[in-house]
Coordinates of C-alpha atoms in Angstrom, one line a residue:
X1 CA -30.8 17.3 106.0
X2 CA -27.8 18.8 104.2
X3 CA -27.1 17.6 100.6
X4 CA -23.5 16.2 100.6
X5 CA -23.4 15.2 97.0
X6 CA -20.3 16.5 95.3
X7 CA -20.8 19.5 93.0
X8 CA -19.7 19.0 89.4
X9 CA -17.0 21.3 88.0
X10 CA -19.3 23.0 85.5
X11 CA -21.7 23.9 88.4
X12 CA -18.8 25.3 90.4
X13 CA -17.5 27.3 87.3
X14 CA -21.0 28.7 86.7
X15 CA -21.3 29.9 90.3
X16 CA -17.9 31.5 90.3
X17 CA -18.6 33.2 87.1
X18 CA -21.9 34.6 88.4
X19 CA -20.1 35.8 91.6
X20 CA -17.5 37.6 89.5
X21 CA -19.9 39.3 87.1
X22 CA -23.0 39.9 89.3
X23 CA -21.4 40.9 92.6
X24 CA -21.8 44.3 94.0
X25 CA -18.1 45.1 93.5
X26 CA -16.6 46.0 90.2
X27 CA -16.2 43.0 87.9
X28 CA -12.9 41.2 87.9
X29 CA -11.0 42.3 84.9
X30 CA -10.7 40.0 81.9
X31 CA -7.1 39.8 80.9
X32 CA -7.6 38.1 77.6
X33 CA -5.7 40.2 75.0
X34 CA -8.0 39.0 72.3
X35 CA -11.0 40.7 73.8
X36 CA -10.9 44.5 73.0
X37 CA -11.5 47.0 75.8
X38 CA -14.9 48.7 75.9
X39 CA -15.3 52.2 74.5
X40 CA -15.0 54.9 77.0
X41 CA -17.9 57.2 77.9
X42 CA -20.2 55.3 75.7
X43 CA -23.9 55.9 75.0
X44 CA -26.5 54.8 72.5
X45 CA -29.3 57.0 71.1
X46 CA -32.6 54.9 71.4
X47 CA -35.0 57.5 70.1
X48 CA -36.7 58.1 73.4
X49 CA -33.4 59.2 74.9
X50 CA -29.9 57.9 75.3
X51 CA -28.9 54.8 77.0
X52 CA -25.7 55.8 78.8
X53 CA -23.5 52.9 79.8
X54 CA -22.3 54.0 83.2
X55 CA -19.7 51.3 83.6
X56 CA -17.7 52.9 80.7
X57 CA -17.2 56.2 82.6
X58 CA -14.2 56.3 85.0
X59 CA -14.9 59.8 86.2
X60 CA -18.4 60.4 87.7
X61 CA -18.2 64.1 86.7
X62 CA -18.0 63.0 83.1
X63 CA -21.1 60.9 83.5
X64 CA -22.9 63.8 85.1
X65 CA -21.8 66.0 82.2
X66 CA -23.1 63.5 79.7
X67 CA -26.5 63.3 81.5
X68 CA -26.8 67.1 81.4
X69 CA -26.8 66.8 77.6
X70 CA -30.3 65.2 77.7
X71 CA -32.5 66.8 75.0
X72 CA -36.0 68.2 75.6
X73 CA -38.9 65.7 75.9
X74 CA -36.3 62.9 76.2
X75 CA -35.5 60.4 79.0
X76 CA -31.8 59.5 79.2
X77 CA -30.9 56.5 81.4
X78 CA -27.5 55.9 83.0
X79 CA -27.6 52.1 83.3
X80 CA -25.2 49.7 85.1
X81 CA -24.3 52.3 87.8
X82 CA -22.5 50.2 90.5
X83 CA -22.0 53.1 92.9
X84 CA -25.0 55.3 92.4
X85 CA -24.5 57.0 95.8
X86 CA -21.2 58.4 94.6
X87 CA -22.7 59.5 91.3
X88 CA -25.6 61.2 93.0
X89 CA -23.3 63.1 95.3
X90 CA -21.9 65.0 92.3
X91 CA -25.3 66.4 91.3
X92 CA -27.9 65.7 94.1
X93 CA -30.2 68.5 92.8
X94 CA -30.2 67.2 89.3
X95 CA -30.1 63.4 89.5
X96 CA -32.1 60.7 91.2
X97 CA -31.9 56.9 91.7
X98 CA -34.5 55.2 89.6
X99 CA -36.8 53.0 91.8
X100 CA -36.3 50.0 89.5
X101 CA -34.8 46.6 89.8
X102 CA -32.3 45.1 87.3
X103 CA -33.0 41.6 86.2
X104 CA -30.7 39.3 84.2
X105 CA -31.4 36.2 82.1
X106 CA -28.4 33.9 81.6
X107 CA -28.5 33.0 77.9
X108 CA -26.1 30.1 78.3
X109 CA -28.8 28.2 80.3
X110 CA -32.0 29.7 78.8
X111 CA -34.2 27.2 77.0
X112 CA -36.8 28.4 74.5
X113 CA -40.4 27.4 74.6
X114 CA -41.5 25.0 71.9
X115 CA -45.1 26.4 71.9
X116 CA -45.7 29.0 69.3
X117 CA -48.0 32.1 69.8
X118 CA -51.7 31.5 68.7
X119 CA -53.5 34.2 66.7
X120 CA -50.4 36.4 66.3
X121 CA -46.7 36.2 65.4
X122 CA -43.5 38.0 66.2
X123 CA -41.5 39.7 63.5
X124 CA -39.0 42.6 62.9
X125 CA -40.3 46.1 62.6
X126 CA -40.4 46.6 58.9
X127 CA -42.1 49.8 57.9
X128 CA -42.9 53.4 59.0
X129 CA -46.5 52.3 59.6
X130 CA -45.1 49.8 62.1
X131 CA -43.3 52.7 63.8
X132 CA -46.5 54.7 63.9
X133 CA -48.3 51.8 65.6
X134 CA -45.5 51.3 68.1
X135 CA -45.8 55.0 69.1
X136 CA -49.5 54.5 69.5
X137 CA -48.8 51.7 72.0
X138 CA -46.1 53.8 73.7
X139 CA -48.5 56.6 74.2
X140 CA -51.3 54.4 75.5
X141 CA -48.8 53.1 78.1
X142 CA -47.5 56.6 79.1
X143 CA -44.1 56.0 77.5
X144 CA -41.9 58.5 75.7
X145 CA -42.6 58.4 71.9
X146 CA -40.0 58.0 69.2
X147 CA -40.1 59.9 65.9
X148 CA -41.1 57.3 63.2
X149 CA -38.2 58.3 61.1
X150 CA -35.8 57.2 63.9
X151 CA -37.1 53.7 63.8
X152 CA -36.8 53.6 60.0
X153 CA -33.4 55.1 59.8
X154 CA -32.1 52.6 62.4
X155 CA -33.7 49.5 60.9
X156 CA -30.2 48.2 59.9
X157 CA -28.5 49.4 63.2
X158 CA -26.7 46.3 64.5
X159 CA -26.9 47.6 68.1
X160 CA -30.6 48.1 68.1
X161 CA -33.3 45.5 67.4
X162 CA -37.0 46.1 67.2
X163 CA -39.6 43.3 67.3
X164 CA -43.4 43.7 67.0
X165 CA -46.3 41.3 67.5
X166 CA -48.8 41.2 64.6
X167 CA -52.3 39.9 64.7
X168 CA -52.6 37.1 62.1
X169 CA -56.2 38.1 61.1
X170 CA -56.3 41.9 61.2
X171 CA -52.6 42.8 60.8
X172 CA -52.8 45.1 63.8
X173 CA -49.6 45.6 65.9
X174 CA -50.3 44.2 69.3
X175 CA -47.0 44.8 71.1
X176 CA -43.4 45.7 70.8
X177 CA -40.0 45.3 72.4
X178 CA -36.5 46.8 71.8
X179 CA -33.2 45.0 72.3
X180 CA -29.7 46.4 72.6
X181 CA -26.6 44.4 71.7
X182 CA -23.9 45.7 74.1
X183 CA -20.9 44.5 72.1
X184 CA -22.1 46.3 69.0
X185 CA -23.1 49.4 71.0
X186 CA -19.8 49.9 72.9
X187 CA -17.5 46.8 72.4
X188 CA -18.7 45.3 75.7
X189 CA -16.1 42.7 76.8
X190 CA -18.8 40.8 78.7
X191 CA -20.8 40.5 75.5
X192 CA -24.2 41.3 77.2
X193 CA -27.5 42.6 75.8
X194 CA -30.5 44.3 77.3
X195 CA -34.3 44.5 76.8
X196 CA -36.1 47.9 76.7
X197 CA -39.6 49.3 75.9
X198 CA -41.6 46.1 76.3
X199 CA -45.2 47.3 75.7
X200 CA -48.4 45.5 74.8
X201 CA -51.5 47.3 73.4
X202 CA -54.0 47.5 76.3
X203 CA -56.8 46.6 73.9
X204 CA -55.1 43.3 72.8
X205 CA -57.0 40.2 73.8
X206 CA -54.5 37.5 72.8
X207 CA -52.8 35.8 75.7
X208 CA -49.0 35.8 76.3
X209 CA -48.0 38.6 74.0
X210 CA -45.4 40.1 76.4
X211 CA -43.9 36.7 77.2
X212 CA -43.6 35.9 73.4
X213 CA -41.8 39.2 72.8
X214 CA -39.4 38.6 75.6
X215 CA -38.7 35.1 74.5
X216 CA -38.2 36.1 70.9
X217 CA -35.6 38.8 71.9
X218 CA -33.8 36.3 74.2
X219 CA -33.6 33.8 71.4
X220 CA -32.3 36.5 69.0
X221 CA -29.4 37.4 71.4
X222 CA -28.8 33.8 72.3
X223 CA -28.3 33.0 68.6
X224 CA -25.7 35.8 68.4
X225 CA -23.7 34.4 71.2
X226 CA -24.6 37.0 73.9
X227 CA -23.9 35.9 77.5
X228 CA -26.9 37.5 79.1
X229 CA -29.9 39.8 78.6
X230 CA -30.7 42.4 81.3
X231 CA -33.7 44.6 81.9
X232 CA -34.9 47.3 84.3
X233 CA -38.4 47.0 85.8
X234 CA -40.2 49.2 88.3
X235 CA -39.9 47.7 91.8
X236 CA -43.7 47.6 92.3
X237 CA -44.6 46.1 88.9
X238 CA -45.5 42.7 90.4
X239 CA -47.1 41.3 87.2
X240 CA -44.0 42.0 85.1
X241 CA -41.6 40.8 87.8
X242 CA -43.6 37.6 88.0
X243 CA -43.3 37.0 84.3
X244 CA -39.5 37.7 84.3
X245 CA -38.9 35.3 87.2
X246 CA -41.0 32.7 85.5
X247 CA -38.7 32.9 82.5
X248 CA -35.6 32.5 84.6
X249 CA -34.5 36.1 85.2
X250 CA -32.8 36.9 88.5
X251 CA -32.0 40.1 90.4
X252 CA -28.5 41.7 89.9
X253 CA -27.1 44.7 91.8
X254 CA -27.0 47.2 89.0
X255 CA -28.8 50.5 89.1
X256 CA -30.2 53.2 86.9
X257 CA -29.8 56.9 87.4
X258 CA -31.9 59.6 85.7
X259 CA -32.2 63.4 85.5
X260 CA -35.0 65.2 87.4
X261 CA -37.2 66.3 84.5
X262 CA -41.0 66.6 83.8
X263 CA -41.2 63.1 82.4
X264 CA -39.6 61.6 85.5
X265 CA -41.3 63.8 88.1
X266 CA -43.5 61.2 89.7
X267 CA -40.4 58.9 90.2
X268 CA -38.5 61.4 92.3
X269 CA -41.2 63.4 94.1
X270 CA -43.4 60.5 95.1
X271 CA -47.1 60.6 94.2
X272 CA -48.4 60.3 97.8
X273 CA -50.9 57.8 99.2
X274 CA -54.0 59.7 98.0
X275 CA -52.7 59.9 94.4
X276 CA -52.0 56.1 94.4
X277 CA -55.7 55.5 95.2
X278 CA -57.0 57.6 92.3
X279 CA -58.6 55.7 89.4
X280 CA -57.1 56.2 85.9
X281 CA -59.9 58.7 85.0
X282 CA -59.0 61.0 87.8
X283 CA -55.3 60.5 87.6
X284 CA -54.9 61.5 84.0
X285 CA -56.5 64.9 84.8
X286 CA -54.4 65.4 88.0
X287 CA -51.3 64.5 86.1
X288 CA -52.0 67.2 83.4
X289 CA -52.8 69.8 86.1
X290 CA -49.6 69.1 87.9
X291 CA -47.6 69.3 84.7
X292 CA -48.9 72.9 84.3
X293 CA -48.2 73.9 87.8
X294 CA -51.8 73.8 88.9
X295 CA -52.2 72.9 92.6
X296 CA -54.0 69.7 93.2
X297 CA -55.7 68.4 96.3
X298 CA -57.2 64.9 96.4
X299 CA -60.4 65.3 98.4
X300 CA -61.7 61.7 98.2
X301 CA -59.5 59.3 96.3
X302 CA -61.9 56.4 96.3
X303 CA -64.6 58.5 94.7
X304 CA -62.2 60.2 92.2
X305 CA -62.7 63.7 93.7
X306 CA -60.0 66.3 93.6
X307 CA -59.8 70.1 93.8
X308 CA -57.7 72.2 91.3
X309 CA -56.4 75.7 92.2
X310 CA -54.5 78.3 90.1
X311 CA -54.3 81.9 91.2
X312 CA -57.8 82.8 92.6
X313 CA -59.6 80.1 90.6
X314 CA -60.6 76.9 92.3
X315 CA -62.7 74.1 90.7
X316 CA -63.8 70.9 92.4
X317 CA -64.0 67.8 90.1
X318 CA -65.0 64.2 90.1
X319 CA -63.0 62.8 87.3
X320 CA -64.2 64.7 84.2
X321 CA -67.2 66.0 85.9
X322 CA -66.6 69.6 87.2
X323 CA -68.5 72.4 88.8
X324 CA -68.9 73.9 85.3
X325 CA -71.5 71.2 84.5
X326 CA -74.8 72.3 85.9
X327 CA -77.2 70.2 87.9
X328 CA -79.8 70.6 85.2
X329 CA -77.4 69.1 82.6
X330 CA -76.6 66.2 84.9
X331 CA -80.4 65.7 85.5
X332 CA -81.0 65.5 81.7
X333 CA -78.2 63.0 81.2
X334 CA -79.4 60.9 84.1
X335 CA -82.8 60.2 82.5
X336 CA -82.3 58.6 79.1
X337 CA -85.8 59.4 77.9
X338 CA -85.4 63.1 78.8
X339 CA -82.0 63.1 77.0
X340 CA -83.6 61.6 73.9
X341 CA -86.4 64.2 73.8
X342 CA -83.9 67.1 74.2
X343 CA -81.6 66.1 71.5
X344 CA -84.4 65.1 69.1
X345 CA -85.8 68.6 69.4
X346 CA -82.3 69.8 68.3
X347 CA -82.5 67.8 65.1
X348 CA -80.4 64.8 66.2
X349 CA -81.6 61.4 64.9
X350 CA -82.9 59.1 67.7
X351 CA -84.2 55.5 67.7
X352 CA -87.8 54.6 68.2
X353 CA -88.5 54.2 72.0
X354 CA -91.3 53.1 74.3
X355 CA -91.6 52.3 78.0
X356 CA -91.6 48.7 79.3
X357 CA -94.9 49.0 81.1
X358 CA -95.9 45.4 81.4
X359 CA -98.1 45.3 78.3
X360 CA -96.9 42.1 76.5
X361 CA -99.0 42.9 73.4
X362 CA -97.3 46.2 73.0
X363 CA -93.9 44.5 73.7
X364 CA -94.6 41.9 71.1
X365 CA -95.7 44.5 68.5
X366 CA -92.6 46.6 69.2
X367 CA -90.3 43.5 68.6
X368 CA -92.3 42.6 65.5
X369 CA -91.9 46.1 64.1
X370 CA -88.2 46.3 64.6
X371 CA -87.0 42.7 64.6
X372 CA -84.4 43.3 67.3
X373 CA -84.7 45.7 70.3
X374 CA -82.6 47.1 73.1
X375 CA -83.7 46.9 76.7
X376 CA -82.1 49.3 79.1
X377 CA -82.7 51.1 82.4
X378 CA -83.9 54.7 82.2
X379 CA -81.2 55.6 84.7
X380 CA -77.8 53.9 85.0
X381 CA -74.2 53.9 83.9
X382 CA -71.3 51.7 82.8
X383 CA -73.5 49.5 80.7
X384 CA -75.2 47.8 83.7
X385 CA -78.6 46.3 82.9
X386 CA -78.4 46.8 79.2
X387 CA -79.4 44.0 76.8
X388 CA -78.9 44.3 73.0
X389 CA -80.3 42.3 70.2
X390 CA -83.4 41.0 71.9
X391 CA -85.7 39.1 69.5
X392 CA -88.3 37.3 71.6
X393 CA -90.8 38.4 74.2
X394 CA -89.4 35.8 76.6
X395 CA -85.9 37.2 76.4
X396 CA -87.3 40.7 76.6
X397 CA -89.1 39.9 79.9
X398 CA -85.9 38.5 81.4
X399 CA -83.9 41.5 80.3
X400 CA -86.5 43.9 81.7
X401 CA -86.3 42.1 85.1
X402 CA -82.5 42.6 85.1
X403 CA -82.8 46.2 84.0
X404 CA -85.2 47.0 86.9
X405 CA -82.4 46.1 89.3
X406 CA -80.8 49.4 88.1
X407 CA -83.8 51.5 87.6
X408 CA -87.6 51.0 88.2
X409 CA -88.3 52.5 84.8
X410 CA -87.1 50.5 81.8
X411 CA -86.9 51.6 78.2
X412 CA -87.3 49.6 75.0
X413 CA -85.5 50.9 71.8
X414 CA -85.3 49.9 68.2
X415 CA -82.0 48.2 67.6
X416 CA -79.7 49.9 65.1
X417 CA -77.4 47.3 63.4
X418 CA -74.0 48.8 63.5
X419 CA -71.1 49.9 65.7
X420 CA -71.0 51.8 69.0
X421 CA -69.2 55.2 68.6
X422 CA -68.2 57.4 71.6
X423 CA -67.4 61.0 70.8
X424 CA -65.8 63.2 73.5
X425 CA -67.0 66.8 73.2
X426 CA -65.3 69.4 75.3
X427 CA -66.3 73.1 75.1
X428 CA -68.5 72.1 72.2
X429 CA -65.6 70.9 70.1
X430 CA -64.8 67.3 69.2
X431 CA -61.7 66.1 71.0
X432 CA -61.7 62.3 70.5
X433 CA -63.8 59.6 68.8
X434 CA -63.5 55.9 69.3
X435 CA -65.3 52.7 68.3
X436 CA -66.3 50.6 71.2
X437 CA -66.3 46.9 70.3
X438 CA -67.9 44.1 72.3
X439 CA -65.7 41.6 74.0
X440 CA -64.8 38.5 72.0
X441 CA -62.9 35.3 72.8
X442 CA -60.9 33.1 70.4
X443 CA -60.8 29.3 70.8
X444 CA -57.6 27.4 71.3
X445 CA -59.1 23.9 71.0
X446 CA -58.6 23.2 74.7
X447 CA -60.3 25.8 76.9
X448 CA -64.0 26.2 77.6
X449 CA -65.8 29.4 76.8
X450 CA -66.0 30.1 80.5
X451 CA -62.2 29.7 80.9
X452 CA -61.6 31.9 77.8
X453 CA -63.8 34.6 79.3
X454 CA -62.0 34.4 82.7
X455 CA -58.7 34.7 80.9
X456 CA -60.0 37.7 78.9
X457 CA -61.3 39.3 82.1
X458 CA -57.9 39.0 83.8
X459 CA -56.1 40.6 80.8
X460 CA -58.7 43.4 80.5
X461 CA -58.5 44.1 84.2
X462 CA -54.7 44.2 84.1
X463 CA -54.7 46.6 81.2
X464 CA -57.3 48.9 82.7
X465 CA -56.4 49.0 86.4
X466 CA -59.3 46.8 87.2
X467 CA -61.9 48.8 85.3
X468 CA -62.8 46.3 82.6
X469 CA -64.1 42.7 83.1
X470 CA -66.6 40.5 81.4
X471 CA -69.4 39.6 83.8
X472 CA -70.5 35.9 83.9
X473 CA -74.2 36.8 84.1
X474 CA -77.4 35.9 82.3
X475 CA -76.8 38.5 79.5
X476 CA -73.4 36.9 78.8
X477 CA -75.0 33.4 78.7
X478 CA -77.7 34.7 76.4
X479 CA -75.2 36.2 73.9
X480 CA -73.1 33.0 73.9
X481 CA -76.3 30.9 73.4
X482 CA -77.1 33.0 70.3
X483 CA -73.8 31.9 68.8
X484 CA -74.8 28.2 69.2
X485 CA -72.6 27.6 72.2
X486 CA -72.7 27.2 76.0
X487 CA -70.4 28.4 78.7
X488 CA -68.8 25.0 79.1
X489 CA -68.3 24.3 75.4
X490 CA -64.8 24.1 74.1
X491 CA -64.3 26.4 71.1
X492 CA -62.3 25.1 68.1
X493 CA -58.9 26.6 67.6
X494 CA -59.3 30.0 65.9
X495 CA -63.1 30.2 66.3
X496 CA -64.1 33.6 67.5
X497 CA -67.4 34.6 69.2
X498 CA -68.7 37.7 70.8
X499 CA -69.7 37.1 74.5
X500 CA -71.6 40.4 75.0
X501 CA -73.5 42.6 72.6
X502 CA -72.8 45.9 74.5
X503 CA -69.4 47.5 74.0
X504 CA -69.0 49.3 77.3
X505 CA -65.5 49.2 78.7
X506 CA -66.7 48.1 82.1
X507 CA -68.2 44.9 80.7
X508 CA -65.1 43.9 78.8
X509 CA -65.4 46.1 75.7
X510 CA -62.4 47.5 73.9
X511 CA -61.8 51.0 72.5
X512 CA -60.3 51.9 69.1
X513 CA -59.5 55.5 68.2
X514 CA -61.1 56.8 65.0
X515 CA -60.8 60.5 65.6
X516 CA -59.3 61.2 62.2
X517 CA -61.9 59.2 60.3
X518 CA -65.2 60.5 61.6
X519 CA -67.7 61.9 59.1
X520 CA -68.6 65.5 59.6
X521 CA -72.3 64.6 60.1
X522 CA -71.4 62.5 63.1
X523 CA -69.4 65.4 64.6
X524 CA -72.2 67.9 64.0
X525 CA -74.7 65.5 65.7
X526 CA -72.5 65.1 68.8
X527 CA -71.9 68.9 69.1
X528 CA -75.7 69.6 68.6
X529 CA -76.5 67.1 71.3
X530 CA -74.0 68.6 73.7
X531 CA -75.4 72.1 73.0
X532 CA -79.0 70.9 73.5
X533 CA -78.1 69.6 76.9
X534 CA -75.9 72.6 77.6
X535 CA -73.1 70.5 78.9
X536 CA -69.4 71.6 78.5
X537 CA -67.9 68.1 78.8
X538 CA -69.7 65.0 77.6
X539 CA -69.4 61.6 76.0
X540 CA -72.0 61.3 73.2
X541 CA -72.8 57.7 72.2
X542 CA -74.0 57.0 68.7
X543 CA -74.8 53.8 66.8
X544 CA -73.3 54.1 63.3
X545 CA -72.7 52.0 60.2
X546 CA -69.1 53.1 59.9
X547 CA -67.0 56.1 61.1
X548 CA -66.7 57.4 57.5
X549 CA -70.4 57.3 56.8
X550 CA -73.1 59.8 57.9
X551 CA -75.7 57.1 59.1
X552 CA -76.3 57.2 62.9
X553 CA -78.8 57.2 65.7
X554 CA -78.2 58.9 69.1
X555 CA -78.0 56.5 72.1
X556 CA -77.2 58.6 75.2
X557 CA -75.0 61.3 76.7
X558 CA -72.5 60.7 79.6
X559 CA -71.9 63.6 81.9
X560 CA -68.6 62.0 83.3
X561 CA -66.8 60.4 80.3
X562 CA -63.6 58.5 81.0
X563 CA -60.9 60.6 79.4
X564 CA -58.2 58.1 80.0
X565 CA -59.9 55.7 77.5
X566 CA -59.1 58.0 74.6
X567 CA -55.4 58.3 74.6
X568 CA -53.4 59.3 72.6
X569 CA -56.0 62.1 71.9
X570 CA -55.4 65.1 74.2
X571 CA -58.6 64.8 76.3
X572 CA -57.0 65.7 79.6
X573 CA -55.3 68.7 78.0
X574 CA -58.5 70.1 76.5
X575 CA -60.3 69.5 79.8
X576 CA -57.7 71.6 81.7
X577 CA -57.8 74.2 78.9
X578 CA -61.6 74.5 79.6
X579 CA -61.1 74.8 83.4
X580 CA -58.0 77.0 83.4
X581 CA -57.7 78.8 80.1
X582 CA -54.8 80.9 81.3
X583 CA -52.7 77.7 81.9
X584 CA -52.7 77.1 78.1
X585 CA -49.0 77.6 76.9
X586 CA -48.6 80.9 75.1
X587 CA -47.4 79.2 71.9
X588 CA -50.5 77.1 71.8
X589 CA -52.8 80.1 72.4
X590 CA -51.0 82.0 69.6
X591 CA -51.3 79.0 67.2
X592 CA -55.0 78.7 67.9
X593 CA -55.5 82.5 67.4
X594 CA -53.7 82.3 64.0
X595 CA -55.8 79.2 63.0
X596 CA -59.1 81.0 64.0
X597 CA -58.1 84.1 62.1
X598 CA -57.2 82.2 58.9
X599 CA -60.6 80.4 59.0
X600 CA -62.4 83.7 59.5
X601 CA -60.5 85.4 56.7
X602 CA -61.2 82.3 54.5

């Protein structure tokens, strides 16, 4: 039944205003002589590239000329293009229509959320260290980085605003967002604003960081009298679109046009159906190969298989496992007890180890000797079937039963009290090192441990393309029980507990880069282990006291390490260097030759 209630004048005025400003046709001119006209041919340098305000260009050829001034390794964006088909007709070989939607938030009707973030807070970017951390997050999200000095030199720029989310406990930067004040950028008569570069650290575990950053920026522009806040979002980014619509954003018919360059290549060439099905560990390598002009053929997307060809050289890979890794090396890595013997013979420190052969007296004696032990299948991957910190025979027997689901043979090891370190060794050189931390949840005073784990799993899955989740299994229950809690207990606000002892990414662990901090002894141990196995690409796992200290024991070697987990370190680049050395840029080869010569002369 139709609603015949009369509409109020404010509602009518609001609808008419939206029709005028958001319609597909050019906006109706404002004839108020007190409002200055917008600057012509305006753009704003944002560090990652220029934001070119297309509506300030009367002549499309001038706009094309401006876009041609894009610098190397930059991504300029012509925003607010109302007639993109006309613009593209002037340079069809150089420009493309960005496959993004534009969303708008009406700041005159926006209402802030009285709830405040828990465990972190939003503040202005205030130091060069903040800028470095923002770049780290940009790189982890595949975004163009900004020189830290640009952030710092523009900290007082009234057109640009930078906010960061900071962890209350650790001080770590968890996320960032950039805002543009259009009136201050180009004397915008509509007094609008826009949001750019919203990014959250994929390792962050706090909920709602992206929403808190968006709301803080909206409140910032609302307080300065801006009429609206716009943003551009990829058409298939359903999670982000869902967040924006929840906050009151709505679609408006404005478009973005970009230049065809290496950074934008996937947007205008189309990745193809097979590429879309690749997991992140295969995709990062395929992306690097394509960037160098190496032909790629996806042979089995679901399994992560692809073939790379350059000149007369062809190599078949499964993620970071290639034909250069021998079957013998794979066989060594597959059996953890064999791996241990091989690396021990090479002088690498290893933990005490016995087989779980059903002898309870031997099991009890082993636990008594070491206090805590590790139970793990002799064969397996991705942390499945591993239990850490076992202290009783009863818990050990249950863990052995679970481990036997992965491998008939089960190993018992002495437990080294410390941190899990993964070192990526490619061509017998250290490329990346990262601490792997077990998943933790933080209480909010309302949610049960089970609910907190489910929330954490959703966030980890979203940040890792579904690769990381915390399983609600017997091992998780045991770890929670050891903290004095149960799955259905409600944690006090701010109380933090570990819900797994293992730090594997696939069971909810997080990864923290420490490549620049690793003690030389740890590096030497990882390289010695790789040489003992004779494996060209491997992930060596050590238990350590701290990255800066030499204490360690060897845990295992992985023949197919996930290179995507170690950005911003150049893992994919070094992998392609190994496979196709002639694809290394000449300047890089020359620099390496000079470095090697200087070391030799020294």
